[in-house]
CSV table of C-alpha atoms in Angstrom, one decimal:
chain,number,residue,atom,x,y,z
A,1,MET,CA,95.8,45.7,107.8
A,2,VAL,CA,93.7,43.1,107.8
A,3,VAL,CA,94.6,39.6,106.5
A,4,GLY,CA,93.9,39.6,102.9
A,5,ASP,CA,93.6,43.3,102.2
A,6,ILE,CA,96.0,43.9,99.1
A,7,ALA,CA,97.8,47.6,99.6
A,8,GLN,CA,98.8,49.1,96.4
A,9,GLU,CA,102.6,50.0,96.1
A,10,VAL,CA,103.3,53.0,95.1
A,11,GLU,CA,106.4,55.5,94.7
A,12,VAL,CA,105.5,58.5,96.9
A,13,VAL,CA,102.2,59.3,98.8
A,14,VAL,CA,101.0,62.6,99.4
A,15,ILE,CA,98.5,63.2,101.9
A,16,GLY,CA,96.3,66.2,101.7
A,17,GLY,CA,95.7,68.2,98.6
A,18,GLY,CA,96.4,72.2,99.6
A,19,PRO,CA,99.0,74.9,98.6
A,20,GLY,CA,101.7,72.0,100.0
A,21,GLY,CA,100.4,68.9,99.3
A,22,TYR,CA,99.2,69.5,95.9
A,23,VAL,CA,102.9,70.9,94.5
A,24,ALA,CA,104.7,68.1,96.4
A,25,ALA,CA,102.6,65.5,94.4
A,26,ILE,CA,102.8,68.1,91.0
A,27,ARG,CA,106.7,68.1,91.4
A,28,ALA,CA,107.3,64.7,92.5
A,29,ALA,CA,105.9,63.6,89.2
A,30,GLN,CA,107.7,65.7,87.2
A,31,LEU,CA,111.0,64.2,89.2
A,32,GLY,CA,109.8,60.8,87.4
A,33,LYS,CA,108.1,58.9,90.7
A,34,GLU,CA,104.9,57.6,91.0
A,35,VAL,CA,102.1,59.5,93.4
A,36,VAL,CA,99.2,59.2,94.8
A,37,LEU,CA,97.4,62.6,96.2
A,38,ILE,CA,94.8,61.8,98.9
A,39,ASP,CA,92.5,64.4,100.6
A,40,LYS,CA,89.6,63.7,102.6
A,41,ASP,CA,87.8,67.4,101.0
A,42,GLU,CA,88.0,69.5,98.2
A,43,LEU,CA,91.5,69.4,96.0
A,44,GLY,CA,93.6,73.4,97.2
A,45,GLY,CA,93.0,72.3,100.5
A,46,VAL,CA,91.7,75.1,102.9
A,47,CYS,CA,93.7,78.1,100.8
A,48,LEU,CA,91.9,77.6,97.7
A,49,ASN,CA,88.3,76.7,99.0
A,50,ARG,CA,88.1,78.3,102.6
A,51,GLY,CA,91.1,80.5,103.4
A,52,CYS,CA,93.7,82.5,101.3
A,53,ILE,CA,91.7,82.9,97.7
A,54,PRO,CA,88.0,82.8,98.8
A,55,SER,CA,88.8,85.8,101.9
A,56,LYS,CA,90.9,88.1,99.4
A,57,ALA,CA,87.6,87.7,96.8
A,58,LEU,CA,85.9,88.7,99.5
A,59,ILE,CA,88.1,91.7,100.5
A,60,HIS,CA,88.6,93.1,96.8
A,61,ALA,CA,84.5,93.3,96.7
A,62,ALA,CA,84.4,95.4,99.9
A,63,LYS,CA,87.1,97.4,98.7
A,64,MET,CA,85.1,97.9,95.2
A,65,ALA,CA,82.4,98.7,97.6
A,66,GLU,CA,84.1,100.8,99.0
A,67,HIS,CA,86.1,102.5,96.5
A,68,ALA,CA,82.1,103.8,94.8
A,69,ARG,CA,81.1,104.9,97.8
A,70,HIS,CA,83.9,107.7,97.9
A,71,ALA,CA,84.7,108.1,94.5
A,72,GLY,CA,82.8,111.7,94.1
A,73,GLU,CA,86.2,112.9,96.2
A,74,ILE,CA,88.0,112.3,92.7
A,75,GLY,CA,85.1,114.1,91.0
A,76,ILE,CA,83.5,110.4,90.3
A,77,LYS,CA,80.0,110.9,91.2
A,78,VAL,CA,78.1,107.4,91.6
A,79,GLY,CA,74.9,106.4,93.3
A,80,SER,CA,73.5,104.8,96.5
A,81,VAL,CA,76.0,101.4,97.1
A,82,GLU,CA,73.7,98.5,97.1
A,83,VAL,CA,75.6,95.0,98.1
A,84,ASP,CA,73.9,91.6,96.4
A,85,MET,CA,75.8,89.0,99.2
A,86,GLY,CA,74.1,86.9,97.1
A,87,GLU,CA,75.9,87.6,93.9
A,88,VAL,CA,79.4,88.3,95.8
A,89,GLN,CA,78.9,84.9,97.5
A,90,GLY,CA,78.4,83.4,93.2
A,91,TRP,CA,81.4,85.5,91.9
A,92,LYS,CA,83.5,84.3,94.9
A,93,GLU,CA,82.8,81.1,94.4
A,94,GLY,CA,83.3,81.1,90.5
A,95,VAL,CA,87.0,82.4,91.0
A,96,VAL,CA,87.0,79.1,93.6
A,97,ARG,CA,86.1,77.0,91.0
A,98,LYS,CA,88.6,78.3,88.3
A,99,LEU,CA,91.0,77.4,90.8
A,100,THR,CA,90.5,74.0,92.2
A,101,GLY,CA,89.7,73.2,88.6
A,102,GLY,CA,93.3,74.2,87.3
A,103,VAL,CA,95.2,72.3,89.9
A,104,SER,CA,92.9,69.0,89.4
A,105,SER,CA,93.9,69.7,85.5
A,106,LEU,CA,98.0,70.1,86.5
A,107,LEU,CA,97.3,66.9,88.6
A,108,LYS,CA,95.9,64.9,85.7
A,109,ALA,CA,98.5,66.1,83.5
A,110,ASN,CA,100.7,65.0,85.0
A,111,GLY,CA,99.9,61.9,86.1
A,112,VAL,CA,99.3,62.0,89.7
A,113,THR,CA,96.5,59.6,90.9
A,114,VAL,CA,94.1,61.3,93.1
A,115,VAL,CA,92.0,59.7,96.2
A,116,ASN,CA,89.3,60.9,98.0
A,117,GLY,CA,89.2,59.6,101.2
A,118,ASN,CA,90.0,60.0,105.2
A,119,ALA,CA,94.1,58.9,105.1
A,120,VAL,CA,95.9,56.8,108.2
A,121,LEU,CA,98.9,55.7,108.7
A,122,MET,CA,99.3,52.0,109.5
A,123,ALA,CA,102.8,51.3,109.7
A,124,ASP,CA,105.8,53.7,108.7
A,125,ASN,CA,105.2,52.3,105.2
A,126,ARG,CA,101.8,52.1,104.9
A,127,VAL,CA,98.0,53.7,104.9
A,128,ALA,CA,94.6,53.2,104.9
A,129,VAL,CA,92.1,55.0,103.0
A,130,GLU,CA,88.6,55.0,104.1
A,131,LYS,CA,86.7,55.5,101.3
A,132,GLU,CA,82.5,56.1,100.4
A,133,ASN,CA,82.5,52.8,99.0
A,134,GLY,CA,85.4,51.0,101.3
A,135,MET,CA,88.8,50.9,102.5
A,136,GLU,CA,91.8,51.4,100.0
A,137,TYR,CA,95.6,51.0,101.4
A,138,PHE,CA,98.6,51.7,99.7
A,139,LYS,CA,102.8,50.7,100.7
A,140,PHE,CA,104.5,53.5,100.1
A,141,GLU,CA,108.3,54.1,99.7
A,142,HIS,CA,107.8,57.5,101.1
A,143,CYS,CA,104.9,59.8,102.0
A,144,ILE,CA,104.0,64.0,102.5
A,145,LEU,CA,102.2,64.6,104.9
A,146,ALA,CA,100.2,68.3,104.2
A,147,THR,CA,96.8,67.6,105.9
A,148,GLY,CA,97.0,71.5,107.1
A,149,SER,CA,95.1,73.1,110.0
A,150,ARG,CA,91.9,74.4,111.4
A,151,PRO,CA,90.4,77.0,113.2
A,152,VAL,CA,90.8,77.0,117.1
A,153,GLN,CA,87.9,77.0,118.6
A,154,ILE,CA,87.3,79.1,122.3
A,155,PRO,CA,85.7,76.1,125.0
A,156,SER,CA,83.5,79.0,125.8
A,157,PHE,CA,82.5,80.6,122.3
A,158,PRO,CA,81.8,76.7,120.7
A,159,PHE,CA,80.9,77.2,116.7
A,160,ASP,CA,77.6,77.0,115.8
A,161,GLY,CA,77.0,78.7,112.5
A,162,GLU,CA,74.7,80.8,113.0
A,163,TYR,CA,75.9,83.2,115.7
A,164,ILE,CA,79.7,81.9,116.6
A,165,LEU,CA,81.3,81.6,113.1
A,166,SER,CA,84.8,80.3,112.3
A,167,SER,CA,86.2,82.2,109.5
A,168,THR,CA,84.7,79.5,107.0
A,169,GLU,CA,81.1,80.3,108.2
A,170,ALA,CA,81.9,84.1,107.8
A,171,LEU,CA,83.2,83.8,104.2
A,172,ALA,CA,79.6,81.9,103.3
A,173,LEU,CA,77.2,84.6,104.7
A,174,THR,CA,75.0,85.5,101.8
A,175,ASP,CA,73.7,88.6,103.9
A,176,VAL,CA,75.4,91.5,105.3
A,177,PRO,CA,75.5,91.2,109.2
A,178,PRO,CA,74.2,94.4,110.8
A,179,THR,CA,76.6,94.0,113.4
A,180,MET,CA,79.3,92.0,114.2
A,181,LEU,CA,81.8,91.0,116.9
A,182,VAL,CA,85.6,90.2,115.4
A,183,ILE,CA,87.1,88.2,118.8
A,184,GLY,CA,90.9,88.4,117.9
A,185,GLY,CA,92.8,91.1,116.5
A,186,GLY,CA,95.3,89.1,114.4
A,187,TYR,CA,95.4,88.6,110.7
A,188,ILE,CA,92.4,87.2,110.0
A,189,GLY,CA,90.2,88.8,111.9
A,190,LEU,CA,91.2,92.0,111.1
A,191,GLU,CA,90.8,91.5,107.1
A,192,LEU,CA,87.6,89.8,107.6
A,193,GLY,CA,86.8,92.7,110.2
A,194,THR,CA,87.7,95.2,107.6
A,195,ALA,CA,85.7,93.6,104.8
A,196,PHE,CA,83.0,93.6,106.6
A,197,ALA,CA,82.9,97.3,107.8
A,198,LYS,CA,83.1,98.3,104.0
A,199,LEU,CA,80.1,95.8,102.6
A,200,GLY,CA,78.2,97.7,105.7
A,201,SER,CA,78.6,96.0,109.1
A,202,GLN,CA,79.1,97.9,112.2
A,203,VAL,CA,82.2,96.1,113.2
A,204,THR,CA,84.0,95.6,117.3
A,205,VAL,CA,87.2,93.9,117.6
A,206,VAL,CA,88.4,92.5,120.5
A,207,GLU,CA,91.9,91.4,121.0
A,208,MET,CA,93.8,90.4,124.4
A,209,ALA,CA,97.3,91.9,123.4
A,210,ASP,CA,98.5,95.0,124.1
A,211,TYR,CA,98.1,95.9,120.4
A,212,LEU,CA,96.5,94.8,117.1
A,213,LEU,CA,98.4,92.6,115.3
A,214,PRO,CA,100.6,91.2,117.5
A,215,GLY,CA,103.8,90.0,115.9
A,216,PHE,CA,104.5,92.8,114.3
A,217,GLU,CA,106.0,96.0,115.2
A,218,PRO,CA,102.9,98.9,116.2
A,219,SER,CA,104.6,100.9,114.1
A,220,LEU,CA,103.4,99.0,111.2
A,221,THR,CA,99.8,99.3,112.9
A,222,GLN,CA,99.0,102.6,113.5
A,223,THR,CA,97.7,103.3,110.2
A,224,VAL,CA,95.6,100.3,110.1
A,225,LYS,CA,93.8,101.5,113.4
A,226,LYS,CA,93.8,104.7,111.9
A,227,ASN,CA,91.8,103.6,109.0
A,228,LEU,CA,89.5,101.1,111.4
A,229,ARG,CA,88.0,104.3,113.2
A,230,LYS,CA,87.9,105.7,110.0
A,231,LEU,CA,85.8,102.7,108.6
A,232,GLY,CA,83.8,103.7,112.2
A,233,VAL,CA,85.5,99.9,113.8
A,234,GLU,CA,86.1,99.7,117.5
A,235,THR,CA,88.9,98.2,118.4
A,236,LEU,CA,89.5,97.4,122.0
A,237,THR,CA,93.1,96.0,122.9
A,238,GLN,CA,93.7,94.4,126.2
A,239,THR,CA,90.2,92.9,126.0
A,240,GLY,CA,88.9,89.1,126.8
A,241,ALA,CA,85.5,87.5,125.2
A,242,LYS,CA,84.6,85.9,128.4
A,243,SER,CA,80.8,84.9,127.9
A,244,TYR,CA,77.9,85.3,126.4
A,245,GLU,CA,73.6,84.6,126.3
A,246,ILE,CA,71.5,84.6,122.8
A,247,ARG,CA,68.4,86.9,123.5
A,248,ASP,CA,65.8,89.1,121.4
A,249,GLY,CA,67.3,87.1,117.8
A,250,LYS,CA,70.9,88.6,119.3
A,251,ILE,CA,74.3,87.6,120.6
A,252,HIS,CA,75.1,89.8,123.7
A,253,VAL,CA,78.7,88.9,125.3
A,254,THR,CA,80.6,90.2,127.9
A,255,VAL,CA,83.9,90.9,127.7
A,256,ASP,CA,86.7,92.2,129.8
A,257,VAL,CA,88.1,95.1,129.2
A,258,LYS,CA,91.3,95.9,130.9
A,259,GLY,CA,89.6,95.1,134.3
A,260,GLU,CA,86.0,96.3,133.5
A,261,ALA,CA,83.0,94.6,132.3
A,262,ARG,CA,81.4,95.8,129.5
A,263,THR,CA,78.5,93.6,126.7
A,264,ILE,CA,78.4,93.9,123.1
A,265,THR,CA,75.6,92.8,121.3
A,266,ALA,CA,76.0,91.9,117.8
A,267,ASP,CA,74.3,89.6,115.3
A,268,LYS,CA,77.4,87.6,114.2
A,269,VAL,CA,80.2,86.6,116.6
A,270,LEU,CA,83.5,85.8,114.5
A,271,VAL,CA,85.9,84.0,116.6
A,272,THR,CA,89.5,83.9,115.3
A,273,VAL,CA,92.3,83.7,117.5
A,274,GLY,CA,94.7,81.5,115.8
A,275,ARG,CA,94.6,77.6,114.0
A,276,ARG,CA,95.3,74.7,115.2
A,277,PRO,CA,97.5,71.8,113.1
A,278,ASN,CA,95.5,68.7,111.5
A,279,THR,CA,97.6,66.3,113.2
A,280,GLU,CA,95.4,64.4,115.7
A,281,GLU,CA,93.8,61.4,113.3
A,282,LEU,CA,96.8,60.7,111.1
A,283,GLY,CA,98.1,57.8,113.2
A,284,LEU,CA,101.5,59.4,113.4
A,285,GLU,CA,102.5,57.2,116.4
A,286,GLN,CA,101.9,53.6,114.1
A,287,ALA,CA,104.9,54.9,111.9
A,288,GLY,CA,106.9,55.9,115.1
A,289,LEU,CA,106.0,59.4,115.2
A,290,SER,CA,104.5,62.1,117.1
A,291,VAL,CA,104.1,66.3,118.2
A,292,ASN,CA,105.3,69.1,119.9
A,293,GLU,CA,103.4,70.3,123.0
A,294,ARG,CA,102.2,72.8,120.6
A,295,GLY,CA,100.9,69.8,117.8
A,296,TYR,CA,103.6,70.5,115.2
A,297,ILE,CA,106.1,67.6,113.7
A,298,GLU,CA,109.2,68.1,114.0
A,299,THR,CA,111.2,68.2,111.1
A,300,ASP,CA,114.8,68.9,109.6
A,301,SER,CA,116.0,71.2,106.7
A,302,LYS,CA,114.9,68.7,103.9
A,303,CYS,CA,111.3,68.3,105.4
A,304,ARG,CA,111.6,65.0,106.7
A,305,THR,CA,110.6,63.8,109.9
A,306,LYS,CA,112.5,61.3,112.5
A,307,ASN,CA,111.1,58.6,110.0
A,308,ALA,CA,113.5,59.0,107.2
A,309,LYS,CA,110.3,57.5,105.0
A,310,ILE,CA,108.0,60.2,106.0
A,311,PHE,CA,108.2,64.1,105.2
A,312,ALA,CA,105.6,66.4,107.1
A,313,ILE,CA,105.0,70.4,105.7
A,314,GLY,CA,102.9,73.0,105.9
A,315,ASP,CA,100.7,74.0,109.1
A,316,ILE,CA,101.5,70.9,110.4
A,317,ALA,CA,105.2,71.3,110.7
A,318,THR,CA,107.2,74.1,112.6
A,319,GLY,CA,107.1,77.6,111.0
A,320,PRO,CA,104.8,80.1,109.5
A,321,MET,CA,101.2,78.8,108.7
A,322,LEU,CA,101.6,80.3,105.0
A,323,ALA,CA,100.7,79.3,102.0
A,324,HIS,CA,103.6,79.9,100.2
A,325,LYS,CA,106.1,77.9,103.1
A,326,ALA,CA,104.0,74.9,102.3
A,327,SER,CA,104.4,75.4,99.0
A,328,LYS,CA,108.0,75.7,99.1
A,329,GLU,CA,108.8,73.3,101.7
A,330,GLY,CA,106.4,70.6,99.2
A,331,VAL,CA,109.1,71.1,96.3
A,332,VAL,CA,111.7,70.4,98.5
A,333,ALA,CA,110.3,67.1,100.0
A,334,ALA,CA,109.8,66.0,96.3
A,335,GLU,CA,112.9,66.6,95.3
A,336,VAL,CA,114.6,65.0,98.5
A,337,ILE,CA,113.0,62.1,97.5
A,338,ALA,CA,114.0,62.4,93.8
A,339,GLY,CA,117.6,62.4,94.9
A,340,HIS,CA,117.9,66.2,94.9
A,341,ALA,CA,120.0,68.8,97.0
A,342,ALA,CA,117.6,70.3,98.0
A,343,GLU,CA,116.2,72.0,101.5
A,344,MET,CA,114.7,74.4,103.0
A,345,ASP,CA,117.6,76.9,102.6
A,346,VAL,CA,115.4,80.4,102.6
A,347,VAL,CA,117.2,83.5,104.2
A,348,ALA,CA,113.2,84.9,105.3
A,349,ILE,CA,109.8,84.2,104.2
A,350,PRO,CA,107.5,87.1,103.6
A,351,SER,CA,104.0,87.4,104.9
A,352,VAL,CA,101.6,89.5,104.1
A,353,VAL,CA,97.9,90.8,105.8
A,354,PHE,CA,95.1,91.9,103.8
A,355,THR,CA,94.1,95.3,105.7
A,356,ASP,CA,93.7,98.3,104.4
A,357,PRO,CA,96.1,99.5,103.8
A,358,GLU,CA,98.3,96.1,103.3
A,359,ILE,CA,101.1,95.3,105.1
A,360,ALA,CA,104.0,93.4,104.6
A,361,SER,CA,107.2,92.0,105.9
A,362,VAL,CA,110.3,90.4,105.0
A,363,GLY,CA,113.2,89.6,107.4
A,364,LEU,CA,114.0,91.4,110.5
A,365,SER,CA,112.6,94.3,112.5
A,366,GLU,CA,114.2,97.0,113.8
A,367,SER,CA,114.3,95.6,117.3
A,368,GLU,CA,115.0,91.5,116.0
A,369,ALA,CA,118.0,93.0,114.3
A,370,LYS,CA,118.9,94.9,117.3
A,371,GLU,CA,118.5,91.6,119.9
A,372,LYS,CA,120.7,89.6,116.9
A,373,GLY,CA,124.0,91.7,117.7
A,374,TYR,CA,123.7,94.3,114.9
A,375,GLU,CA,124.4,97.5,114.0
A,376,VAL,CA,121.1,98.4,112.0
A,377,THR,CA,120.5,101.9,110.0
A,378,VAL,CA,116.9,101.9,108.9
A,379,GLY,CA,115.4,104.1,105.7
A,380,LYS,CA,112.0,105.2,105.9
A,381,PHE,CA,110.1,106.8,102.6
A,382,PRO,CA,106.5,107.0,103.3
A,383,PHE,CA,103.5,106.9,100.0
A,384,ALA,CA,102.7,110.5,101.3
A,385,ALA,CA,105.0,111.3,98.8
A,386,ASN,CA,105.0,108.7,95.9
A,387,GLY,CA,103.4,109.8,92.9
A,388,ARG,CA,101.9,106.5,92.1
A,389,ALA,CA,99.9,106.1,95.4
A,390,LEU,CA,98.1,110.1,95.4
A,391,THR,CA,97.5,109.2,91.8
A,392,THR,CA,95.3,106.1,93.1
A,393,ASN,CA,94.0,108.4,96.4
A,394,GLU,CA,96.2,105.8,98.7
A,395,GLY,CA,98.7,107.7,100.3
A,396,ASP,CA,98.5,106.3,103.6
A,397,GLY,CA,101.9,104.1,104.8
A,398,PHE,CA,105.7,104.0,104.3
A,399,CYS,CA,108.0,101.3,103.0
A,400,GLN,CA,111.0,100.9,105.7
A,401,VAL,CA,114.1,99.6,105.5
A,402,ILE,CA,116.3,98.0,108.2
A,403,ALA,CA,120.4,97.8,106.6
A,404,ASP,CA,123.5,96.1,108.6
A,405,ALA,CA,125.4,99.9,109.1
A,406,GLU,CA,128.2,98.4,108.6
A,407,THR,CA,128.3,96.6,105.3
A,408,GLY,CA,125.0,98.0,104.5
A,409,VAL,CA,123.5,94.4,103.5
A,410,LEU,CA,119.4,94.1,104.0
A,411,LEU,CA,118.2,92.5,107.3
A,412,GLY,CA,114.4,93.4,106.6
A,413,VAL,CA,112.1,95.2,104.7
A,414,HIS,CA,108.6,96.2,106.2
A,415,ILE,CA,105.9,98.0,104.2
A,416,VAL,CA,102.3,99.7,105.5
A,417,GLY,CA,100.4,100.9,102.4
A,418,PRO,CA,99.3,100.1,98.7
A,419,GLU,CA,99.3,96.7,96.9
A,420,ALA,CA,102.8,95.8,100.0
A,421,SER,CA,101.6,92.6,99.3
A,422,ALA,CA,103.2,92.7,96.0
A,423,LEU,CA,105.6,95.2,96.4
A,424,ILE,CA,107.5,92.9,99.2
A,425,GLY,CA,107.9,90.0,96.6
A,426,GLU,CA,111.1,92.0,95.2
A,427,ALA,CA,112.0,93.0,98.8
A,428,ALA,CA,112.2,89.3,99.4
A,429,LEU,CA,114.5,88.4,96.7
A,430,ALA,CA,116.3,91.1,97.5
A,431,LEU,CA,117.4,89.6,100.8
A,432,GLU,CA,117.6,86.1,99.4
A,433,MET,CA,120.2,87.6,96.8
A,434,GLY,CA,122.2,89.7,100.0
A,435,ALA,CA,121.6,92.4,98.4
A,436,THR,CA,122.7,95.9,100.1
A,437,ALA,CA,120.6,99.0,100.4
A,438,ASP,CA,123.1,100.5,98.0
A,439,ASP,CA,122.0,97.6,95.0
A,440,VAL,CA,118.3,98.5,95.6
A,441,HIS,CA,118.5,103.0,95.3
A,442,LEU,CA,120.9,102.5,92.3
A,443,THR,CA,118.9,100.0,90.5
A,444,VAL,CA,116.6,102.4,88.2
A,445,HIS,CA,112.8,101.8,89.4
A,446,PRO,CA,109.9,102.8,86.7
A,447,HIS,CA,108.0,105.8,87.8
A,448,PRO,CA,105.9,106.6,88.2
A,449,THR,CA,105.4,103.4,91.0
A,450,LEU,CA,104.8,102.6,94.1
A,451,THR,CA,108.4,100.3,93.9
A,452,GLU,CA,109.9,103.6,94.0
A,453,SER,CA,109.2,103.9,97.6
A,454,PHE,CA,111.3,101.0,98.3
A,455,MET,CA,113.9,102.5,96.3
A,456,GLU,CA,114.0,105.4,98.3
A,457,ALA,CA,114.0,103.4,101.4
A,458,ALA,CA,116.7,102.1,100.4
A,459,ALA,CA,118.8,105.4,99.4
A,460,ASP,CA,117.4,106.4,102.4
A,461,VAL,CA,119.4,104.3,104.4
A,462,MET,CA,122.1,105.6,102.6
A,463,GLY,CA,121.3,109.1,103.8
A,464,VAL,CA,120.4,110.0,100.1
A,465,ALA,CA,117.2,109.8,99.2
A,466,VAL,CA,115.9,113.0,96.6
A,467,HIS,CA,112.2,112.8,97.0
A,468,MET,CA,111.6,113.3,100.8
A,469,ALA,CA,113.3,116.0,103.3
A,470,LYS,CA,116.6,115.2,104.8
A,471,ARG,CA,116.0,113.8,108.1
A,472,LYS,CA,117.9,113.9,111.4
A,473,ARG,CA,119.5,110.9,112.7
């Protein structure tokens, strides 16, 4: 710090205003701490402004368009369906503004001071903030780092915002591109690829791995792949994008499909090969901190770094890059700072993919459970036998329950089907509470609802499922 610059003393500084940072700031303020939240962009972070929320809004709009096209299947006659992306974008931005405005109001109501600027650590208890009108300095008792992540850029396919897009640019398109190539068949690529296919694009997805959505059990992804084919989406696995040429207003991409070269021509290329933690320009070394080989800051179960004054949460800390994980860590960090006996002791963190149909998982897969030495019993119930799923014309998929064969304790729940994102919440609670398959199937679930699929899958673990033929085991 330059001699003469005066640092304001504050109890807690939070750097980053995303779902980890703003939650941490609010919780710390609720616990009586004086809090300053520093963010260089919009409150709400990537999640509210350029990720989770706008993408789900776009996915919903695309789903409505697709439902309208197929309404005739259930006797509802609809004329031609037109998509006005300008109006879709206006509606989407309205949703974003409501949520970010809500975050701003909550911070203000809890007495959190918000500073807009770029923050850099200067020491283990000081931070400098570069603002539009000059510098501001803070001396803190504790600091919570929550700077999030950004899309990974392939060196041979640099983002240009016109032909080669990150998810950020794709979510801002005001016209539906006639053709789109998606590089990366993970959750972001398939969510957005599916949405643009429903909006009218001819979509091709290329993925280096052996199957789509690597990290999920292949049995969960088969239904999604089948529906992609119905939408006319071509999926190429074991395929790498090598180079491109822009010619005649199109981008011509050379890919390697299992050893054979092929050219794919598209109007837009969407690159979704992962995200990278934002840790490079934080001044970590000046606070005695560093990152591991993958760019993450190592933390303990209390979200504390090796510097006892500084905590790291969300996408820059080890673990899955999920908004709900970041929010939980924000609460833990704030409560630890306030002297509470808090830590990240969750049994499992659920994950969701908003494809068609949705995929949601929590806990161990069957193979993971066996690798850990469990003898397991697996229960499964198809949505094709669920009354509510059939009344909404969404009978694809299933609910699968993995349980310890000896005790019946739930080890994992995996769902592919309608509203899987909502259904997984009950499963997460069941795992957190140490529930058995018996506990779930003996719990009366309302009818007709999709939640019955979880009850029936748990009953299948016990061999007593009523609404499906008895399976050979």
